[in-house]
Short mmCIF file of C-alpha atoms and ligand atoms in Angstrom, two decimals:
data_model
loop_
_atom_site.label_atom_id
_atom_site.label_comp_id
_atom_site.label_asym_id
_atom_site.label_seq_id
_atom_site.Cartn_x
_atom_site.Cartn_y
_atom_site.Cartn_z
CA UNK A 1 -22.07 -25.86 28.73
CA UNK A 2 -20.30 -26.50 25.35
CA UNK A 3 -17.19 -26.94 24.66
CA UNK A 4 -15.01 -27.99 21.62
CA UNK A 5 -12.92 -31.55 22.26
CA UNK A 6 -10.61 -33.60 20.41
CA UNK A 7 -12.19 -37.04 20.16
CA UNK A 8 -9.18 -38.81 18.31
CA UNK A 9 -6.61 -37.52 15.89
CA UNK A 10 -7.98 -34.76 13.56
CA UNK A 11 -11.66 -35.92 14.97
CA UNK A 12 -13.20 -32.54 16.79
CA UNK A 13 -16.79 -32.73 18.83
CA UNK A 14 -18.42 -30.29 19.98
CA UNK A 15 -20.14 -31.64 23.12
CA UNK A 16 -21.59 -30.65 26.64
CA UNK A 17 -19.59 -30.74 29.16
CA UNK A 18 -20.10 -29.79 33.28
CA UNK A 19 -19.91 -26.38 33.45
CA UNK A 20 -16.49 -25.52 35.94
CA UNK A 21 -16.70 -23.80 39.63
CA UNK A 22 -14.02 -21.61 40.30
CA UNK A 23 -11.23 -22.59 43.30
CA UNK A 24 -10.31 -20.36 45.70
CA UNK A 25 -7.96 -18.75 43.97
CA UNK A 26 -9.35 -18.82 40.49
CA UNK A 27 -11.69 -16.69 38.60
CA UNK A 28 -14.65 -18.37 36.36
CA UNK A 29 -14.85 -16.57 32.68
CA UNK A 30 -17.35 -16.66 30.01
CA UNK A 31 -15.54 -17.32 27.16
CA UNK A 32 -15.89 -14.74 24.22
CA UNK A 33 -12.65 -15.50 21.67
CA UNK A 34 -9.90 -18.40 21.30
CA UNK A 35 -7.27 -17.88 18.72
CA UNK A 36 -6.23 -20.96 17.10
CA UNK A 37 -2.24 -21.72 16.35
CA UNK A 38 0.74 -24.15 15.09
CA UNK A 39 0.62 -25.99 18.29
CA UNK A 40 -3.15 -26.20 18.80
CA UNK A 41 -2.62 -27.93 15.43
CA UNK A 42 -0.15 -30.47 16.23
CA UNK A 43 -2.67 -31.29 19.25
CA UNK A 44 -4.91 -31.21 16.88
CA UNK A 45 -2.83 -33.70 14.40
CA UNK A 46 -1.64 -36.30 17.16
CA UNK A 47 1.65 -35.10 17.22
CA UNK A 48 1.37 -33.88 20.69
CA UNK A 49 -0.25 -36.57 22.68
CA UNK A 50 -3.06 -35.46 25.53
CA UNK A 51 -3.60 -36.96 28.92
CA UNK A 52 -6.85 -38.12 27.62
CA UNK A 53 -9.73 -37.94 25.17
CA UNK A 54 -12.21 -36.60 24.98
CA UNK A 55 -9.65 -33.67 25.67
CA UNK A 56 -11.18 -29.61 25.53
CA UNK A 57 -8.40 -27.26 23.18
CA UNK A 58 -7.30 -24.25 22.84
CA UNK A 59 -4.88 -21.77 24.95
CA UNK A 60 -5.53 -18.13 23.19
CA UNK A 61 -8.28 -17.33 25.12
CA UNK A 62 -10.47 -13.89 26.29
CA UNK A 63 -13.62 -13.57 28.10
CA UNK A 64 -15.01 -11.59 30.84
CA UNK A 65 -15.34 -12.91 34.56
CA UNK A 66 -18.41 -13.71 35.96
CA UNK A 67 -17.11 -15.40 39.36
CA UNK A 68 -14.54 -15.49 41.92
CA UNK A 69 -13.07 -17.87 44.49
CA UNK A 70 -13.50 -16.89 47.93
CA UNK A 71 -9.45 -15.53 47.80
CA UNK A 72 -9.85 -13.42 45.40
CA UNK A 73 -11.51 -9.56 45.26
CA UNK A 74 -15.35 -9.49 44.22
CA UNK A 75 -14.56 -6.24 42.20
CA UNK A 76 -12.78 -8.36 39.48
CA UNK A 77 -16.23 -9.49 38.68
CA UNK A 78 -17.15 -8.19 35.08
CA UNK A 79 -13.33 -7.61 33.83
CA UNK A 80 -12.35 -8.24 30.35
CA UNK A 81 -9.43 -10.35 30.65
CA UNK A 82 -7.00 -12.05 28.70
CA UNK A 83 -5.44 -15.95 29.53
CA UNK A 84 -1.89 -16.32 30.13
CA UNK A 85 -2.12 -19.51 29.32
CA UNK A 86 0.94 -21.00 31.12
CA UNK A 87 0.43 -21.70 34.97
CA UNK A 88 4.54 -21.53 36.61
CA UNK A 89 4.84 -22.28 40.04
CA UNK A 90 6.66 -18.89 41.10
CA UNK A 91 8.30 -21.02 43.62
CA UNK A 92 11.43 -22.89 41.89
CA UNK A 93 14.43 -22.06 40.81
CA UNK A 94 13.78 -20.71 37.23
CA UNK A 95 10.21 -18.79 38.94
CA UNK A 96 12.34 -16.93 41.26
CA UNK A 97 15.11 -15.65 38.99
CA UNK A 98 11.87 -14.66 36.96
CA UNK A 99 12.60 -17.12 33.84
CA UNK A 100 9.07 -18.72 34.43
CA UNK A 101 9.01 -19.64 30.56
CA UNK A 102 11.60 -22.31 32.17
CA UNK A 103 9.16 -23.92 35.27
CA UNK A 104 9.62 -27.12 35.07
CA UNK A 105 5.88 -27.73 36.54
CA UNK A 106 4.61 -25.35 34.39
CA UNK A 107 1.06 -25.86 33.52
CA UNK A 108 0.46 -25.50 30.01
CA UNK A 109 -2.91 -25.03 28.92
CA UNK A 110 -4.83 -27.63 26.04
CA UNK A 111 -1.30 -29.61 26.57
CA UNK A 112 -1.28 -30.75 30.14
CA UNK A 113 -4.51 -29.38 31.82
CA UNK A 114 -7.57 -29.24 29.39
CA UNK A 115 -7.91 -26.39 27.17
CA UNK A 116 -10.00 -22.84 26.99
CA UNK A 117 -12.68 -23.51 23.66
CA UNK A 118 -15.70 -23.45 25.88
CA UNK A 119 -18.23 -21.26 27.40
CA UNK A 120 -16.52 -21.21 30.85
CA UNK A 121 -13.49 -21.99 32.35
CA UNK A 122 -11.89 -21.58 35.12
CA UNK A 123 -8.49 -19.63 35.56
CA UNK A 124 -5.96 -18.55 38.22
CA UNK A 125 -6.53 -14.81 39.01
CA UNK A 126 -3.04 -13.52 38.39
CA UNK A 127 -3.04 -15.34 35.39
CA UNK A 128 -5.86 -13.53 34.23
CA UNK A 129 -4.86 -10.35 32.69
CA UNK A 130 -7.59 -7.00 32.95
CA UNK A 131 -7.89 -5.49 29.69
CA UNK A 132 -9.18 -2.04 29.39
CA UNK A 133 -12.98 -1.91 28.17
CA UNK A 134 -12.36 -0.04 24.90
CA UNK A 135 -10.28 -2.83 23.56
CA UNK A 136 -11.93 -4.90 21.32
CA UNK A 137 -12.24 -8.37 21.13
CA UNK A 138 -10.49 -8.52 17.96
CA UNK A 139 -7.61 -7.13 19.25
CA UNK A 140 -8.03 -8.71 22.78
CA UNK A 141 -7.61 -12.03 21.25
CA UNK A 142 -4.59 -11.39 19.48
CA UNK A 143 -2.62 -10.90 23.11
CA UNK A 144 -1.30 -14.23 23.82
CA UNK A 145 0.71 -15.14 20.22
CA UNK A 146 0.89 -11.04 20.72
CA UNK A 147 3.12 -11.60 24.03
CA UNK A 148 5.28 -14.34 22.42
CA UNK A 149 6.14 -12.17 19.72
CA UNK A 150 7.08 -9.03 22.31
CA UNK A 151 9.28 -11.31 24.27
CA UNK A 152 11.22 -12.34 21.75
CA UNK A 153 12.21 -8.88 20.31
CA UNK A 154 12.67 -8.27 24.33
CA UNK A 155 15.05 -10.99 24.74
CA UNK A 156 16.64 -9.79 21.45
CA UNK A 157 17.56 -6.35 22.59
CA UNK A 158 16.46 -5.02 18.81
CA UNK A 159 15.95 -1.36 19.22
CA UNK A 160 14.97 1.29 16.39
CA UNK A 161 17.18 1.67 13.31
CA UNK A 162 18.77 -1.86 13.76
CA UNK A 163 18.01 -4.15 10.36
CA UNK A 164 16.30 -7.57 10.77
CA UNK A 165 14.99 -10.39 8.66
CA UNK A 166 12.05 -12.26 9.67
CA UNK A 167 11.81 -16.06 8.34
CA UNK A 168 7.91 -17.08 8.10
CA UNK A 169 5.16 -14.91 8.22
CA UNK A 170 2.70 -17.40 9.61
CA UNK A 171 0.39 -15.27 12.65
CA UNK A 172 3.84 -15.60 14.74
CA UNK A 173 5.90 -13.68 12.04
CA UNK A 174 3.20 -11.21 11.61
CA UNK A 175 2.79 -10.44 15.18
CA UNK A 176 6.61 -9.75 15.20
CA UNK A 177 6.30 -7.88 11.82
CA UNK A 178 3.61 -5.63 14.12
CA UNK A 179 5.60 -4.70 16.84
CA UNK A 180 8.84 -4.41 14.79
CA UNK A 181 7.39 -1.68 12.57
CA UNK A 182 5.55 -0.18 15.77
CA UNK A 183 8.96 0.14 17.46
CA UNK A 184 10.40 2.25 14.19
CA UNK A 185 12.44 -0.95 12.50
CA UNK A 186 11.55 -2.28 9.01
CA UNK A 187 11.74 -5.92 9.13
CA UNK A 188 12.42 -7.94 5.38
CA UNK A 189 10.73 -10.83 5.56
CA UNK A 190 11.11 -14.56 3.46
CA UNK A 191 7.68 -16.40 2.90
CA UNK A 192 7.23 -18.60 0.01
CA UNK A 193 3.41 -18.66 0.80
CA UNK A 194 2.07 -15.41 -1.30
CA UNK A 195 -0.99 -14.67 0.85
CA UNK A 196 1.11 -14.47 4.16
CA UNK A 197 3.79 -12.13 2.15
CA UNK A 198 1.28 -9.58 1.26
CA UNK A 199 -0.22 -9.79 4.84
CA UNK A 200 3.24 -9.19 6.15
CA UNK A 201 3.97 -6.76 3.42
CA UNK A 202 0.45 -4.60 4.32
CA UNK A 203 1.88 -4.46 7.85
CA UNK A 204 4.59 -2.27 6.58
CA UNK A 205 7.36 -5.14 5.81
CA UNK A 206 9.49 -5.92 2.94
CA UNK A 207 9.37 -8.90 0.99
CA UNK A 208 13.32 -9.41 1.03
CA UNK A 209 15.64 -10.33 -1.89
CA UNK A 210 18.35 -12.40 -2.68
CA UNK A 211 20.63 -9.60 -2.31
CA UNK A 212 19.63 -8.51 1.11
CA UNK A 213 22.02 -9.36 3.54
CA UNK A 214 24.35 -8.05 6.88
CA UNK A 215 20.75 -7.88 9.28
CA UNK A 216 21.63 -7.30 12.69
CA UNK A 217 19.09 -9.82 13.72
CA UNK A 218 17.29 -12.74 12.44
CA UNK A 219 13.69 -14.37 13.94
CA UNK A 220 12.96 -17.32 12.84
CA UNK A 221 9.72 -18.56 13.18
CA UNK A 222 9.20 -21.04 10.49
CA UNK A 223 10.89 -23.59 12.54
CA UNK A 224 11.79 -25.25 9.16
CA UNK A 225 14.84 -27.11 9.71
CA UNK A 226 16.37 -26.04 5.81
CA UNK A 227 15.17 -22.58 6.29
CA UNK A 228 17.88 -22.05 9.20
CA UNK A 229 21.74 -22.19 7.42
CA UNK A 230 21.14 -19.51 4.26
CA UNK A 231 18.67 -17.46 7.09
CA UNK A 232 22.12 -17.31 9.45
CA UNK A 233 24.01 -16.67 6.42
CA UNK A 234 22.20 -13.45 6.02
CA UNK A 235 22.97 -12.09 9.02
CA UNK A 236 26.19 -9.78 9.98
CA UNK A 237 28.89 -10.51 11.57
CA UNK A 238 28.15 -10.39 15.27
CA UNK A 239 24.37 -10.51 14.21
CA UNK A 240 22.14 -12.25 16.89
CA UNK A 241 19.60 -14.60 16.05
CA UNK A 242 16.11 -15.08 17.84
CA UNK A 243 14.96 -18.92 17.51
CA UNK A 244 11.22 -19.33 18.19
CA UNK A 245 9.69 -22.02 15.60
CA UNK A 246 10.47 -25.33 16.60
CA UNK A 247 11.23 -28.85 14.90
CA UNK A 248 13.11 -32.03 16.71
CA UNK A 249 15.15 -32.26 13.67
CA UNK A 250 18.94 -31.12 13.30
CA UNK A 251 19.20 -27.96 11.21
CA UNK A 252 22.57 -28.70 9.62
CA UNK A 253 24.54 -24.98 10.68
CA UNK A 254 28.41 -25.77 11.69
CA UNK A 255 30.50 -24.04 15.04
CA UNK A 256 32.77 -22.92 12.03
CA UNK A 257 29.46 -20.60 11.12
CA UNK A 258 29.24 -19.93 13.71
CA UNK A 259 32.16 -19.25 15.33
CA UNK A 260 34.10 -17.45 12.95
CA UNK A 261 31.10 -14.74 11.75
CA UNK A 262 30.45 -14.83 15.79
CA UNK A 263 26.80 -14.78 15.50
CA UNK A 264 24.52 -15.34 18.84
CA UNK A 265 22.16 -17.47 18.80
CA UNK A 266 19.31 -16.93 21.61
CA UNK A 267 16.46 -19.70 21.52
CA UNK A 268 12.98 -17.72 22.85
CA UNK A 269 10.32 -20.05 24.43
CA UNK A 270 6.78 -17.89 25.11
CA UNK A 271 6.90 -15.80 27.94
CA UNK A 272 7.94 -14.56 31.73
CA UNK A 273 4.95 -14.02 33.81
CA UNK A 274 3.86 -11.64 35.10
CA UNK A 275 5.97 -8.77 33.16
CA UNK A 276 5.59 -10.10 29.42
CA UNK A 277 1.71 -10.48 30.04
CA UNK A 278 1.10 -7.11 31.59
CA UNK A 279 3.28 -5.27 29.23
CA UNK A 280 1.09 -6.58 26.32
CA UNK A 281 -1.30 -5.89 27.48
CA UNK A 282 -0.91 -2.39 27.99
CA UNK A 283 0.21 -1.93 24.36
CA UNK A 284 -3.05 -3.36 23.43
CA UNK A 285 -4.68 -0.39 25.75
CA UNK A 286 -2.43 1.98 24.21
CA UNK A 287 -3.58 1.65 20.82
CA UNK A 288 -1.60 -1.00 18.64
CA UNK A 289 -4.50 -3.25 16.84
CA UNK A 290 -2.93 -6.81 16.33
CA UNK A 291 -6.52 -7.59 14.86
CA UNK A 292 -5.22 -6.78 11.60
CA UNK A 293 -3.31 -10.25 11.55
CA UNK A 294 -6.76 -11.97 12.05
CA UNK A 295 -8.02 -13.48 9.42
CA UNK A 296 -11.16 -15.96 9.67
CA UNK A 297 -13.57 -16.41 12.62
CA UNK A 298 -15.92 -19.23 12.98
CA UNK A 299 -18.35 -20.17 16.06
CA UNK A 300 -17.77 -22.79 18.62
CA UNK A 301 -19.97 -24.99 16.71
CA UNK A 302 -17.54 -24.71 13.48
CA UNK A 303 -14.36 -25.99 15.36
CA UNK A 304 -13.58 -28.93 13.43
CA UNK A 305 -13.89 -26.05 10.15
CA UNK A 306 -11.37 -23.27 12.00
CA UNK A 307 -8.91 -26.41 12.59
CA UNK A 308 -8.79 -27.06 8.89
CA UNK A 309 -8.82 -23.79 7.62
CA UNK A 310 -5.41 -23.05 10.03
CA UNK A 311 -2.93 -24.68 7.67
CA UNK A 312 -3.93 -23.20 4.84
CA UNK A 313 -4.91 -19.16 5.50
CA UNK A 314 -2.55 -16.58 5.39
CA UNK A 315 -3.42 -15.08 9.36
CA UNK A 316 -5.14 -16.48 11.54
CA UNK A 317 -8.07 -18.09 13.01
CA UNK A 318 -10.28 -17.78 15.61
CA UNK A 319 -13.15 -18.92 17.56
CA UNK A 320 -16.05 -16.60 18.06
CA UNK A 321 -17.72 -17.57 21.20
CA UNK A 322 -19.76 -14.24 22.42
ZN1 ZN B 1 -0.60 -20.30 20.43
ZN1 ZN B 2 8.45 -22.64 38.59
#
């Protein structure tokens, strides 16, 4: 089978590889869709070193199964399913108080086991999601970046009426832009790049200006270090802010902000499994097209293409594979 590897930094092949059996507890799926995102691209870049090359990427997959393990129930065989792409261990600390975004042996797909741009791959059952038939693919593959998005206004407590800025409108912000709107709130959004704007604008946002400020709640997703102090200083007093893009370097916001306008700040790291997943997923079966936020598909063959063309297209790409 063929499947899309990095081969050194910003060097993609598309090569043969042995196609995988399924464990006893996994399910074998025939790839149909991979989204592509910020941190396939800093995989991609270097920036996030591999266990070793050549090294198979991608973690936003879909595809249909075609196999079981011997544990697990033959009738799963032809479900459209969706990846969770991150593998806790349900059996420490952090599983069992459900916070499985915070295993500590969590298995992240494309970082520390190989990645999901092939034909087949292999996949623990109940981390394979069942996706209603009359889904599309379109859609379907919008349901991992999809679930980040939903647990972050989740963990925010954000509910209908409430105001809220959204800092980036990269596929993250749009996703959130999405659901925001879907759940009867009006998110402003600041994004200096015009394509995304108008994406995030056609999904019923507003492009927000200078004067806008006092939002309830902030998500940041631009992870842009500078972006962070006049973002907080938009918010309320006693406004809560949802962290989710990510950069090593300090962001330059004081206690004294802090403290004295009382904000809370609540960092949001992908998902819980299985609730987050599932949940998703059945917005996806109720009706709420994501696809919208897509932007460019290429085939497998065109990898190396869809891994350029990330950077620099508003919404975002995606790896045809059916
Ligand atoms: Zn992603
Ligand atoms: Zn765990």
């Amino acid at each position: 089978m063929k499947a899309a590897t990095l081969v050194a930094p910003e060097r993609i092949s598309v090569i043969e590889v042995p196609q995988p059996a399924p464990g006893p507890r996994e399910v074998l799926v025939r790839m149909r869709g991979v989204g592509l995102c910020g941190s396939d691209l800093s995989v991609y870049r270097g920036h996030r070193t591999v266990p070793q090359v050549p090294w198979i990427l991608g973690h936003e997959g879909v595809g249909d199964i075609v196999a079981v393990g011997a544990e697990v129930d033959e009738q799963r065989i032809g479900e459209q399913i969706a990846i969770e792409p991150n593998y806790c261990c349900m059996r420490c600390e952090a599983c069992r108080r459900g916070f499985t975004s915070a295993c500590p042996n969590r298995i992240i797909v494309g970082i520390n086991t190989p990645g999901i741009i092939a034909e087949y791959v292999t996949v623990p059952a109940d981390f394979a999601f069942p996706v209603a038939s009359h889904v599309s693919l379109r859609d379907l593959v919008c349901a991992e970046p999809l679930t980040v998005a939903r647990a972050a206004i989740r963990r925010s407590g954000i509910t209908a009426g409430d105001s809220c800025l959204v800092v980036g409108t990269g596929s993250q912000g749009l996703f959130l832009c999405e659901l925001l709107v879907d759940a009867g709130i009006t998110p402003h959004v600041i994004e200096p790049h015009g394509g995304r704007r108008a994406l995030a604008e056609a999904l019923g946002a507003i492009a927000a200006v200078e004067s806008d400020t006092g939002f309830d709640y902030l998500f940041e997703t631009s992870g842009v270090p500078a972006a962070l102090p006049p973002a907080l200083a938009r918010l309320a007093t006693g406004g809560t802010a949802l962290l989710i893009g990510l950069s090593t370097e300090p962001a330059g916001v004081s206690s004294f902000d802090i403290v004295y306008r009382q904000l809370h700040l609540v960092g949001s790291l992908i998902y819980d499994h299985p609730t987050d997943f599932a949940d998703t997923v059945a917005l996806l079966d109720g009706g709420l097209s994501p696809s919208r936020v897509l932007h460019a598909e290429f085939p497998l063959d065109e990898t190396a293409r869809a891994f350029e063309a990330v950077r620099s297209t508003p919404g975002k790409c995606w790896i045809r594979l059916d």
